[in-house]
Structures are given as C-alpha cells and as structure tokens.
XYZ file of C-alpha atoms in Angstrom:
623
model
C 19.793 -9.580 10.627
C 19.378 -13.310 10.066
C 17.650 -14.331 6.864
C 16.907 -17.728 5.404
C 16.898 -18.575 1.684
C 13.740 -18.583 -0.369
C 11.992 -21.937 -0.571
C 11.156 -23.645 -3.830
C 7.442 -23.170 -3.159
C 7.801 -19.368 -3.067
C 10.027 -19.345 -6.143
C 7.433 -21.314 -8.111
C 4.631 -19.028 -6.975
C 6.585 -15.960 -8.058
C 7.396 -17.497 -11.440
C 3.718 -18.230 -12.050
C 2.744 -14.689 -11.054
C 5.338 -13.224 -13.392
C 3.755 -15.119 -16.267
C 0.210 -14.056 -15.414
C 0.590 -10.282 -14.994
C 1.222 -7.643 -17.718
C 4.749 -6.661 -16.735
C 5.318 -5.316 -20.263
C 2.864 -2.483 -19.484
C 5.164 0.434 -18.618
C 2.563 3.233 -18.535
C 2.913 3.664 -14.773
C 6.679 4.067 -15.087
C 6.162 6.698 -17.781
C 3.690 8.558 -15.561
C 5.892 8.279 -12.473
C 8.755 9.839 -14.441
C 6.735 12.500 -16.267
C 7.543 16.067 -15.324
C 10.679 15.186 -13.368
C 12.713 18.276 -12.453
C 15.242 17.287 -9.806
C 15.921 14.795 -7.026
C 17.317 15.358 -3.562
C 20.992 14.396 -3.553
C 22.023 12.848 -1.259
C 18.572 11.499 -0.458
C 18.884 11.679 3.309
C 16.819 14.055 5.455
C 18.072 14.814 8.961
C 16.800 16.522 12.078
C 18.595 19.513 13.551
C 20.567 17.189 15.830
C 21.819 15.143 12.880
C 19.480 12.198 13.402
C 18.242 10.624 10.171
C 14.541 11.321 9.757
C 14.112 9.737 6.325
C 16.610 7.847 4.195
C 15.479 7.797 0.588
C 18.796 6.350 -0.552
C 18.250 3.212 1.535
C 15.951 2.043 -1.257
C 18.597 2.314 -3.976
C 18.583 -1.484 -4.244
C 15.189 -1.336 -5.995
C 16.505 -1.775 -9.524
C 16.235 -4.463 -12.161
C 14.113 -7.574 -11.937
C 12.620 -8.796 -8.700
C 14.770 -11.098 -6.564
C 13.131 -14.360 -5.548
C 12.676 -13.060 -1.997
C 10.176 -10.382 -3.102
C 6.843 -10.818 -4.821
C 7.472 -9.479 -8.362
C 4.300 -7.375 -8.301
C 5.281 -5.731 -5.004
C 8.820 -5.175 -6.349
C 7.340 -3.331 -9.335
C 5.212 -1.146 -7.071
C 8.108 -0.375 -4.741
C 10.307 0.707 -7.655
C 7.590 3.134 -8.703
C 6.928 4.502 -5.232
C 10.608 4.930 -4.381
C 11.118 7.380 -7.268
C 11.859 10.669 -5.497
C 12.155 14.315 -6.372
C 10.295 17.385 -7.620
C 7.845 16.819 -10.487
C 5.657 19.100 -12.571
C 2.039 17.879 -12.608
C 0.967 20.680 -14.956
C 2.503 24.105 -15.317
C 1.685 25.733 -11.981
C 1.248 22.530 -9.923
C 4.247 20.632 -8.590
C 4.686 17.605 -6.360
C 7.545 16.348 -4.248
C 7.291 12.581 -4.073
C 9.331 9.981 -2.221
C 10.246 12.166 0.788
C 7.802 10.439 3.141
C 4.920 7.973 3.063
C 2.828 10.619 1.252
C 3.260 13.369 -1.352
C 3.338 17.119 -0.832
C 1.862 19.315 -3.565
C 2.571 22.975 -4.397
C -0.052 24.992 -6.300
C 1.174 28.342 -7.547
C -1.048 31.376 -7.069
C -0.690 35.001 -8.072
C 1.857 35.887 -5.386
C 2.719 32.699 -3.510
C 2.115 28.980 -3.223
C -0.631 26.802 -1.745
C 0.697 23.691 -0.004
C -1.408 20.521 -0.056
C -0.763 17.870 2.623
C 2.609 18.698 4.227
C 3.775 15.112 4.921
C 4.349 13.577 8.378
C 7.377 15.429 9.720
C 8.577 19.005 9.942
C 11.935 17.980 8.492
C 10.638 16.155 5.408
C 8.167 18.947 4.600
C 10.892 21.564 4.975
C 13.202 19.589 2.678
C 10.431 19.331 0.084
C 9.690 23.058 0.238
C 13.394 23.825 -0.117
C 13.659 21.625 -3.220
C 10.581 23.294 -4.714
C 11.939 26.791 -4.023
C 15.344 25.905 -5.424
C 13.752 25.294 -8.821
C 10.614 27.472 -8.749
C 11.695 30.482 -6.751
C 11.317 31.617 -3.160
C 7.534 31.933 -3.222
C 5.836 32.512 0.139
C 3.375 29.953 1.436
C -0.044 31.628 1.394
C -2.198 28.652 2.364
C -2.071 25.060 3.537
C -4.768 22.540 2.628
C -5.218 19.376 4.672
C -7.101 16.937 2.446
C -7.968 14.695 5.383
C -7.341 13.807 8.998
C -4.486 11.280 8.835
C -1.115 12.314 10.215
C 0.810 11.817 6.955
C -1.225 14.727 5.555
C -0.721 17.328 8.241
C 2.074 16.335 10.656
C 4.818 18.226 8.797
C 2.978 21.550 8.707
C 5.656 23.346 10.750
C 8.070 22.645 7.886
C 6.088 24.977 5.602
C 4.286 27.365 7.969
C 4.224 28.572 11.550
C 1.551 29.088 14.140
C 2.435 32.778 14.067
C 1.649 32.879 10.326
C -1.797 31.440 10.977
C -2.475 33.648 13.999
C -1.508 36.771 12.045
C -3.642 35.813 9.047
C -0.649 35.543 6.729
C -1.743 32.056 5.702
C -5.032 30.211 5.552
C -5.198 26.630 6.829
C -8.054 24.875 5.046
C -9.499 21.497 6.052
C -12.718 19.488 5.842
C -15.298 19.789 8.606
C -14.472 17.639 11.641
C -10.767 17.540 10.837
C -9.347 18.400 14.270
C -11.631 16.067 16.205
C -10.702 13.084 14.056
C -7.036 13.977 13.605
C -6.548 14.187 17.357
C -8.748 11.345 18.530
C -7.378 8.778 16.061
C -3.803 9.487 17.075
C -4.400 9.639 20.837
C -7.282 7.489 22.082
C -5.860 4.187 20.793
C -2.511 5.711 19.881
C -0.319 3.385 21.941
C -1.750 0.233 20.383
C -1.824 1.744 16.888
C 1.798 2.869 17.160
C 2.961 -0.563 18.276
C 1.126 -2.249 15.421
C 2.263 0.429 12.965
C 5.832 -0.648 13.737
C 4.914 -3.999 12.217
C 2.822 -2.506 9.407
C 5.550 -0.238 8.051
C 8.452 -2.528 8.897
C 10.056 0.228 10.927
C 12.578 -2.095 12.613
C 13.409 -4.114 9.498
C 16.582 -3.667 7.506
C 16.066 -2.342 3.968
C 16.784 -4.814 1.230
C 15.520 -7.743 -0.835
C 15.110 -9.906 2.270
C 13.785 -7.094 4.447
C 11.598 -4.036 4.037
C 11.007 -3.014 0.418
C 8.112 -0.599 0.957
C 4.522 -0.407 2.129
C 2.716 -0.174 -1.216
C 1.146 3.231 -0.563
C 4.569 4.735 0.105
C 7.901 3.373 1.216
C 7.661 3.992 4.954
C 6.933 6.685 7.518
C 9.365 9.439 8.468
C 10.543 9.834 12.054
C 10.755 13.558 12.635
C 8.809 16.207 14.541
C 5.028 16.103 14.234
C 2.952 19.273 14.378
C -0.549 20.577 13.874
C -1.896 24.026 13.108
C -5.623 24.124 13.726
C -7.503 25.001 10.523
C -8.609 28.583 10.091
C -11.146 27.630 7.392
C -13.540 24.661 7.575
C -15.004 23.336 4.341
C -18.502 22.018 4.994
C -20.391 21.683 1.714
C -19.879 20.007 -1.636
C -19.788 22.680 -4.317
C -18.297 25.256 -1.960
C -15.663 27.401 -3.678
C -12.901 29.600 -2.359
C -10.375 31.766 -4.087
C -6.913 31.657 -2.539
C -4.222 33.960 -3.937
C -6.195 34.263 -7.156
C -6.691 30.497 -7.514
C -10.270 29.250 -7.439
C -10.801 25.929 -5.651
C -13.996 23.880 -5.851
C -14.510 21.366 -3.049
C -16.264 18.003 -2.790
C -16.913 16.599 0.678
C -16.081 12.901 1.096
C -16.491 12.061 4.794
C -16.381 8.463 5.985
C -14.239 7.246 3.096
C -10.505 6.627 3.538
C -10.683 9.007 6.507
C -13.662 10.125 8.593
C -12.935 13.736 7.575
C -11.851 13.986 3.914
C -12.457 16.066 0.801
C -11.550 16.265 -2.879
C -10.921 19.541 -4.690
C -10.651 20.868 -8.229
C -8.593 23.735 -9.645
C -10.344 25.230 -12.726
C -7.286 27.356 -13.584
C -5.226 24.195 -14.018
C -8.010 21.739 -14.959
C -6.569 19.568 -12.187
C -8.428 17.353 -9.714
C -6.989 16.261 -6.358
C -8.542 13.031 -5.065
C -6.866 13.158 -1.628
C -6.400 9.458 -0.767
C -9.566 7.997 -2.263
C -8.147 7.116 -5.684
C -4.573 5.859 -5.589
C -2.588 3.311 -7.554
C -3.514 0.388 -5.337
C -6.376 -1.127 -3.412
C -6.519 0.831 -0.183
C -7.399 -0.347 3.323
C -10.946 -0.663 4.545
C -9.464 -1.688 7.872
C -5.834 -0.719 8.253
C -3.653 -3.359 9.891
C -2.476 -0.891 12.527
C -6.106 -0.633 13.623
C -8.872 1.922 13.037
C -12.614 2.091 12.592
C -13.795 0.088 9.590
C -14.223 2.327 6.553
C -17.333 2.264 4.389
C -16.651 1.042 0.835
C -20.227 1.801 -0.234
C -19.869 5.472 0.683
C -16.339 5.469 -0.750
C -17.535 4.258 -4.148
C -20.462 6.698 -4.071
C -18.158 9.682 -3.619
C -15.952 8.428 -6.443
C -19.050 8.286 -8.656
C -19.894 11.851 -7.641
C -16.339 12.968 -8.440
C -16.504 11.349 -11.875
C -19.843 13.012 -12.622
C -18.817 16.400 -11.215
C -15.255 16.785 -12.442
C -14.578 14.027 -14.970
C -15.175 16.060 -18.109
C -13.337 19.106 -16.717
C -10.043 17.511 -15.623
C -6.921 17.055 -17.709
C -5.029 15.532 -14.796
C -5.908 13.701 -11.590
C -3.398 13.625 -8.751
C -3.502 12.379 -5.181
C -1.519 12.568 -1.990
C 0.172 9.252 -2.754
C 1.650 7.814 -5.945
C 1.797 9.567 -9.330
C -0.780 11.494 -11.407
C -2.891 10.301 -14.329
C -3.217 12.503 -17.430
C -5.777 12.639 -20.236
C -9.568 12.486 -20.139
C -9.890 8.896 -21.327
C -7.238 7.543 -18.958
C -8.663 9.562 -16.044
C -12.115 8.097 -16.692
C -10.720 4.558 -16.742
C -8.637 5.104 -13.620
C -11.423 6.629 -11.526
C -13.987 4.132 -12.774
C -11.748 1.189 -11.925
C -11.156 2.597 -8.452
C -14.889 3.161 -7.962
C -15.786 -0.307 -9.221
C -13.144 -1.890 -6.992
C -14.670 -0.676 -3.734
C -18.244 -1.135 -4.931
C -17.571 -4.697 -6.060
C -15.949 -5.722 -2.784
C -18.837 -4.208 -0.834
C -21.644 -5.662 -2.917
C -20.177 -9.131 -3.344
C -19.281 -9.451 0.319
C -22.865 -8.562 1.232
C -24.173 -11.056 -1.322
C -22.057 -13.828 0.164
C -22.772 -13.013 3.815
C -26.492 -13.092 3.059
C -25.937 -16.618 1.782
C -24.420 -17.576 5.128
C -20.708 -17.292 4.366
C -18.414 -15.909 7.059
C -15.809 -13.216 6.454
C -12.942 -15.714 6.377
C -14.845 -17.907 3.914
C -15.744 -15.005 1.628
C -12.123 -13.857 1.582
C -11.094 -17.244 0.161
C -13.670 -17.407 -2.637
C -14.177 -13.833 -3.823
C -12.564 -12.981 -7.152
C -12.258 -9.594 -8.804
C -13.508 -9.135 -12.385
C -10.817 -9.742 -15.038
C -10.665 -6.055 -16.038
C -9.846 -5.087 -12.452
C -7.282 -7.862 -12.032
C -5.497 -6.654 -15.170
C -5.363 -3.035 -13.948
C -2.231 -2.457 -11.882
C -3.893 0.257 -9.810
C -6.350 -2.207 -8.230
C -3.734 -4.553 -6.777
C -3.569 -5.072 -3.036
C -0.239 -3.488 -2.212
C -1.576 -1.667 0.853
C -5.055 -2.979 1.446
C -5.866 -6.479 0.276
C -8.975 -8.251 -0.961
C -8.536 -10.730 1.891
C -8.502 -8.386 4.858
C -10.832 -5.821 3.253
C -13.545 -8.445 2.771
C -13.219 -9.434 6.424
C -13.480 -5.758 7.344
C -16.737 -5.385 5.416
C -18.114 -8.448 7.193
C -17.034 -6.944 10.506
C -18.661 -3.616 9.638
C -22.039 -5.240 9.074
C -22.052 -8.265 11.386
C -19.216 -7.791 13.879
C -16.678 -10.313 15.144
C -19.174 -13.160 15.757
C -19.904 -15.352 12.740
C -23.086 -16.860 14.186
C -21.656 -20.284 14.979
C -22.380 -20.918 18.683
C -19.157 -22.890 19.115
C -17.320 -19.648 18.336
C -19.374 -17.472 20.634
C -17.322 -18.174 23.765
C -13.983 -19.759 22.821
C -10.993 -19.810 25.113
C -8.547 -16.895 24.682
C -5.473 -17.636 22.548
C -3.121 -18.929 25.252
C -5.721 -21.203 26.841
C -6.854 -22.409 23.444
C -3.276 -23.053 22.356
C -2.401 -25.234 25.334
C -5.441 -27.404 24.675
C -4.708 -27.742 20.961
C -1.101 -28.629 21.656
C -2.110 -31.259 24.223
C -4.650 -32.716 21.790
C -2.007 -32.999 19.083
C 0.400 -34.876 21.299
C 2.542 -32.160 22.842
C 4.635 -29.275 21.608
C 7.363 -31.372 19.994
C 4.733 -33.173 17.937
C 3.201 -29.843 16.906
C 6.593 -28.599 15.722
C 7.059 -31.858 13.815
C 3.719 -31.360 12.058
C 4.600 -27.760 11.338
C 7.926 -28.794 9.826
C 6.089 -31.152 7.484
C 3.753 -28.334 6.449
C 6.725 -25.993 5.953
C 8.530 -28.547 3.783
C 5.387 -28.974 1.680
C 5.067 -25.200 1.202
C 1.902 -24.950 3.305
C 3.151 -21.966 5.251
C -0.307 -20.820 6.339
C -0.922 -24.110 8.166
C 2.598 -24.153 9.567
C 2.031 -20.655 10.988
C -1.262 -21.714 12.569
C 0.357 -24.721 14.248
C 3.353 -22.732 15.445
C 1.152 -19.933 16.765
C -0.415 -22.525 19.079
C 3.017 -23.853 20.001
C 4.398 -20.420 20.904
C 1.289 -19.478 22.881
C 1.822 -22.666 24.862
C 5.562 -22.199 25.419
C 7.036 -18.928 24.155
C 10.571 -20.085 24.990
C 10.483 -23.344 23.023
C 13.526 -22.788 20.804
C 12.658 -25.133 17.896
C 9.136 -23.683 17.714
C 10.434 -20.094 17.716
C 13.016 -20.840 15.045
C 10.590 -22.611 12.718
C 7.892 -20.006 13.328
C 10.328 -17.248 12.345
C 11.323 -19.168 9.214
C 7.650 -19.688 8.349
C 6.699 -16.037 8.749
C 9.720 -15.083 6.660
C 8.554 -17.257 3.752
C 5.058 -15.781 4.014
C 6.673 -12.341 3.846
C 8.719 -13.255 0.794
C 5.554 -14.352 -0.969
C 3.277 -11.411 -0.117
C 2.191 -8.983 -2.841
C 0.891 -6.668 -0.137
C 3.616 -4.447 1.304
C 2.105 -4.226 4.768
C 1.506 -7.990 4.934
C 5.172 -8.518 4.062
C 6.181 -6.095 6.799
C 3.936 -7.806 9.348
C 5.294 -11.243 8.542
C 8.939 -10.134 8.548
C 8.478 -8.052 11.717
C 7.065 -11.104 13.469
C 10.052 -13.136 12.319
C 12.404 -10.415 13.552
C 10.876 -10.339 17.036
C 10.929 -14.122 17.303
C 14.639 -14.098 16.473
C 15.814 -10.941 18.214
C 13.173 -9.895 20.744
C 10.556 -7.177 21.069
C 11.488 -3.963 19.208
C 8.748 -1.823 20.791
C 7.107 1.107 18.999
C 9.653 2.789 16.701
C 7.242 5.666 15.984
C 4.649 7.332 18.187
C 1.573 9.044 16.722
C 0.472 10.760 19.952
C 3.071 13.497 19.539
C 3.020 16.471 21.940
C 1.914 18.902 19.232
C -1.081 16.706 18.461
C -1.967 15.948 22.071
C -1.809 19.700 22.728
C -4.845 20.146 20.459
C -7.089 17.945 22.599
C -10.153 19.837 23.713
C -11.044 19.818 27.395
C -13.694 17.186 26.732
C -11.219 15.030 24.828
C -8.735 15.338 27.696
C -11.319 13.907 30.044
C -12.022 11.140 27.514
C -8.314 10.345 27.599
C -8.369 10.205 31.400
C -11.468 8.001 31.363
C -9.903 5.365 29.100
C -6.822 5.344 31.351
C -8.730 4.453 34.538
C -7.832 1.010 35.885
C -11.384 -0.093 36.607
C -10.757 -2.732 39.298
C -8.306 -0.456 41.149
C -10.925 2.311 41.116
C -13.969 0.298 42.202
C -13.671 1.479 45.797
C -13.363 5.175 44.912
C -16.242 7.649 44.989
C -14.741 10.977 43.972
C -16.226 14.290 42.909
C -14.186 17.308 41.950
C -14.505 20.585 40.102
C -11.903 21.240 37.430
C -11.801 24.904 36.512
C -9.766 25.794 33.423
C -8.183 29.161 34.096
C -7.398 29.749 30.412
C -10.757 28.616 29.017
C -13.083 30.153 31.577
C -14.968 26.890 31.922
C -15.620 24.377 34.678
C -16.125 20.635 34.535
C -17.703 18.569 37.288
C -15.808 15.295 37.334
C -16.930 12.147 39.125
C -15.298 8.742 39.472
C -17.641 5.993 40.597
C -17.771 2.275 39.748
C -14.492 2.720 37.889
C -16.150 5.152 35.448
C -14.997 8.745 35.058
C -17.653 11.214 33.901
C -16.917 14.885 33.136
C -19.711 17.369 32.469
C -19.151 21.004 31.571
C -21.278 23.016 33.992
C -20.880 25.399 36.946
C -18.925 24.214 39.964
C -20.772 21.760 42.184
C -21.065 22.309 45.929
C -20.979 18.507 46.336
C -17.422 18.280 45.026
C -14.858 17.694 47.741
C -12.111 19.570 45.930
C -11.736 22.243 43.241
C -8.717 22.287 40.933
C -7.785 25.464 39.104
C -5.356 24.980 36.212
C -4.841 25.585 32.520
C -5.478 22.993 29.849
C -1.722 22.797 29.216
C -1.063 22.211 32.925
C -3.565 19.341 32.951
C -1.708 17.826 29.994
C 1.553 18.087 31.925
C -0.113 16.565 34.984
C -1.263 13.600 32.945
C 2.278 13.302 31.636
C 3.536 12.807 35.191
C 4.395 16.344 36.294
C 2.814 16.535 39.753
C 5.289 19.016 41.265
C 5.405 22.086 39.012
C 3.447 25.235 39.828
C 0.206 26.098 38.096
C -2.353 24.065 40.054
C -4.588 25.651 42.674
C -6.239 23.156 45.043
C -9.137 24.127 47.290
C -10.594 21.413 49.468
C -9.570 17.799 50.076
C -5.981 17.510 48.868
C -6.131 13.692 48.850
C -8.593 13.494 45.953
C -6.143 14.331 43.155
C -3.503 11.742 44.225
C -6.273 9.155 44.574
C -7.408 9.838 41.001
C -3.892 9.854 39.568
C -3.157 6.619 41.428
C -5.676 4.621 39.396
C -4.589 5.830 35.950
C -2.681 3.362 33.762
C -0.298 4.226 30.959
C -0.395 2.251 27.729
C 2.391 -0.239 27.034
C 4.200 0.669 23.777
C 6.036 -2.675 23.829
C 3.197 -5.133 24.368
C 3.763 -8.543 22.793
C 2.180 -9.384 19.450
C 3.683 -12.585 18.101
C 4.169 -14.117 21.549
C 1.738 -14.339 24.473
C-alpha cells in the first residue's frame, strides 16, 4: 500500500516522548517473558480449508527501537503484546498468549484442566490447547469459564469443548449472571455497524509493518476463524460464591457493568492466584470502545477494583487477566491494582468536577491531566482506551450528546454543514490550500477538520482526498493509542484505495442461533423500514413448534410488537415454525419446508417486504 514519509513534526514529538518516559524500566519485559515454555512455530494458525485465521509471525518486525513512523510508547507495548507462546503463571496455571486478541488460561485440576476464556475463534483456541497438551500432557477439559460477555472470551469455545460434552455433563460451562443475554445482544443488535467500525479499530485491512498496523494495545488484532457459543450450564450470581471444579476451589466476585455488562473476577486458593478478567490490564481500557457500545461506568469499575483489593489482595501471589501478562508479588500486585483503580476513579471524579463547572466533554479532554504517579506507570497508558475519548464518554454517560449550547442543539448534519463551511471559506480549493498550510505547520488536527469538510462537500475532489489521506496517516504515525492509529490509517487507506467493508463479522451463526424468541423479535423490530411500513396494519400468531410457545405479533405505525401469550383470534394468519426456521427465514430462506401457514398467506410476504438488512460497507470517512 502507499505510504508517505514521516513529517518533521511527528519525529520531534516522538523524540520528546522518548525523553520523557522511563524506557529503561524493563520490568514488563521480564514479566512478559517469565515462565516461558514454548512458542508456536511457525506462528500461523489456519482453518481446515487452509485459510489463515491468525498470523503471529506477521509481527516479527517488532524488534529493536521504534521507527519514526510509530509512537515509541505504542511500539514498546506492541513488542510486549506480540510475545507468543505457552507460559507458566504458577505451577498448575498456564497461559497461551499472542494467539488472538486475548489470552486463554489453563488451570490444572485433579484429573483434567479448566479453561478460562477460549479466545475468539475455534481454530486459535484449538491451537492453544494443542500447545498446552504438547507440554503438559493430554489432560481432558473438565470445565470452561467465561469471565465476561465479549466475544474474544467465548467465541473459540468449540476449539476446547463440544456441545455434546456440555449436554452430557462431561464439562461445566461457568459464566456470570446475564452472560448469554449480553453476549448475544451486543454482537447482533448493532452488530453490522460495530463490525464495520471494528474493521477500522483493529486495522483489519491494513498491512502489518512500521507504516501500517502494529497492534491494538490490548492485543495485536482479532482472529478470523469460526465463532461459537456453548450456553453456560452454571450461572454465578453472588460475590463470595464458591465452587469446586475437579478438586479446585474457586471463589467468585461479581463485577457487572464494568468492562462488560456481565463480568466477574475469581480467585484460586490452591494457587493463590487471582484472575481479574479484563478489569485490570496493562493499559487504560475503553469506557466507550471506538467500535461502539454502551458507555461503561468508571465509578462502578473502580469500586469493584477496590473490593477485589480488599477481598483478595493479601491472599494473592499472582494476578493475571485475559489480556497481557501477569503481575507477581504482594507489593507489586497492590501497586498494580491500586493504580488501575485510581485511574478509573480519577477520570470519573475529575470529569464530573469539570462538567459541574460548565466544561464540555471536548474541553475537559483537552485540560485533564493524570497524576504524576499514574503517568509514570506504564500500565495506565492509553494504548487501547485513551484519556481523551474516555473523558468524553463519561460526559456522554451523565449529560448525553448535547453540551447545553443552544447553537449546537440543532446543527446541520455533516454534509450540509460541510458545504456551508466550504462556501464560507472561499470554496473547496481554498479549503485545501488552508489545510496544506496546516499540514506543513504540523497542525494535523486542524488539517483533518478542514479536509473533513472538503470531502463531505465533494468526495471525489482528488487533491482533498490525497491531502486528507496524508493527514490521517501522520496522525496515525503519532498516536500512542493502538486503536486510534488503526482508525487514522484505515481512513487513509479507504481514501486512497476505496471502501474495504467489514473484514470481520461479530453476528456469527453460532451466536445468532442463541437468540431467544424475544430477542429474535427485537431483531425483526429494529430491521423494520418505518416509512415503508406506515401503511401496514398486520397481526399474526407465531407459534414455535419446538418451544411450545406462541407470540402475538403486530405491526402498526412502523412498530413491531411481539407479546408471548396464547394465540389471538384477531390475527389474520398463524405461522407454525421452529426458532431455527425463523432464523433461516430472516436470513432469506423463504422456500424451504418447515413453515405452516393458516390464514391470510399475504401477511408474511408483506412483513418480510419491509425488513431492511444492515449495510456492512457503509461509508465512514466519506459521505
């Protein structure tokens, strides 16, 4: 792909950063290497058809000092995260790291092994289990623990277990209360938009290298294999709850509404080891992920970290998580967890202090500074989340999108606004001229703002596209945050080479298959094209032959309502089908057997005719 050289402004910024940060502190490198047993060689994981699912070796360039095209702090983090292989956490607990965005952990019991968070894909999880068994023996999987409801912590479950194992009681599948609801809804309801934006966030279409994708801070990138889901057989509901699995006692701490809406921490007394799921990692995490999600609550997050410190701090010799590397020793654990707790608490409290003084989210993001002790701690740096967008997320959580200024209550949408700005500045050529001056002066943020207006006025203006791509590229080169870098460079790539679509899709069939009947109707409701449906007044019974339940479904005023209750005599048609057949119907299969229709046969086509599919290739950087 085309790349431009690094500007002097970025080089100077990187040189200054290199002088200000403690790069001589190698403790993280020591910890990331500790307990190493073996790496996967070659580091390429493939699907059954030979397709590459994850290429660990593509990050082999991450050696030595940072090139000028990568923020030196992000380069350091990427070198750490790219370290792959099987590692001993303590005797009896092992992790495979670097095979996916997340880690997979193996806890040895009396007869088998407990698997924690089986990655994103079947293939990567299977490769990790194979590497573990090669060096620790062919131990059977006796349980799987999902620490929380994000796909990188359950999607690879079929690589370590089967549905038949769960159905027969050969394994337990343990998860926090509410896991399935949140795991399914987050990946399906807004899945099309999230997947498209995730392509930017993880740099899925970028080439690997010093001028391309170097990682995402939390992990290198996402795998592209088969996603699965086995519904939990055990729900954890209460802090302090304990279970013994294969002779191993596990003590649980609920942590809902933190990094995920359904999340938990857990402690292993046998090993004096504490798993913090994804709430204490070696970076500042997202309060609002750039792919999109509900805003997370940093106040609750910090409170659960305090509870973990008080409950487990004096009993743990090691803390590990489902990303990054462990921390050993009571004193270092206390410092690590306290810094993580203080990080989220500080951002929450100081954002609230500023907003109560009348500052907007964008203004707070420019003035807020972390305490020196947190700045000096590598594990608080914004490689995945950032102070800037997390502060804006906190503002959004409390006050919403409107900042209170009436001039911003009803602005024109971007394209209409852009055309007016461009006209006011003297036309698109003049805007590009101003942007070039900003670019030459190293003011890339202003250049990007100007060029955004130019492109939203004329997306085909070649000089504007070229300079906009160059500008986003320089912003990417300068970013400490891995996902910011990927967003900037992905925007530059699409400006130069066109829309790359959604390289990965979260709404995988195995996940969609777990939608409840009510969630299926929610999915239908958010697919209704309101204006096309205004004229329809439909009522139908939907009887699920496999569930023994009936839903009365109405479509009026463009709103679909489904209520579980006995069949209504007012319905003009009754459909009899299984939940799986309804899924297939929504996927476009209108011809296969399995649907019984009694009554007005025109109702179903009328309903299907007003359903819209999401667009996995909608434009982001252009109008």
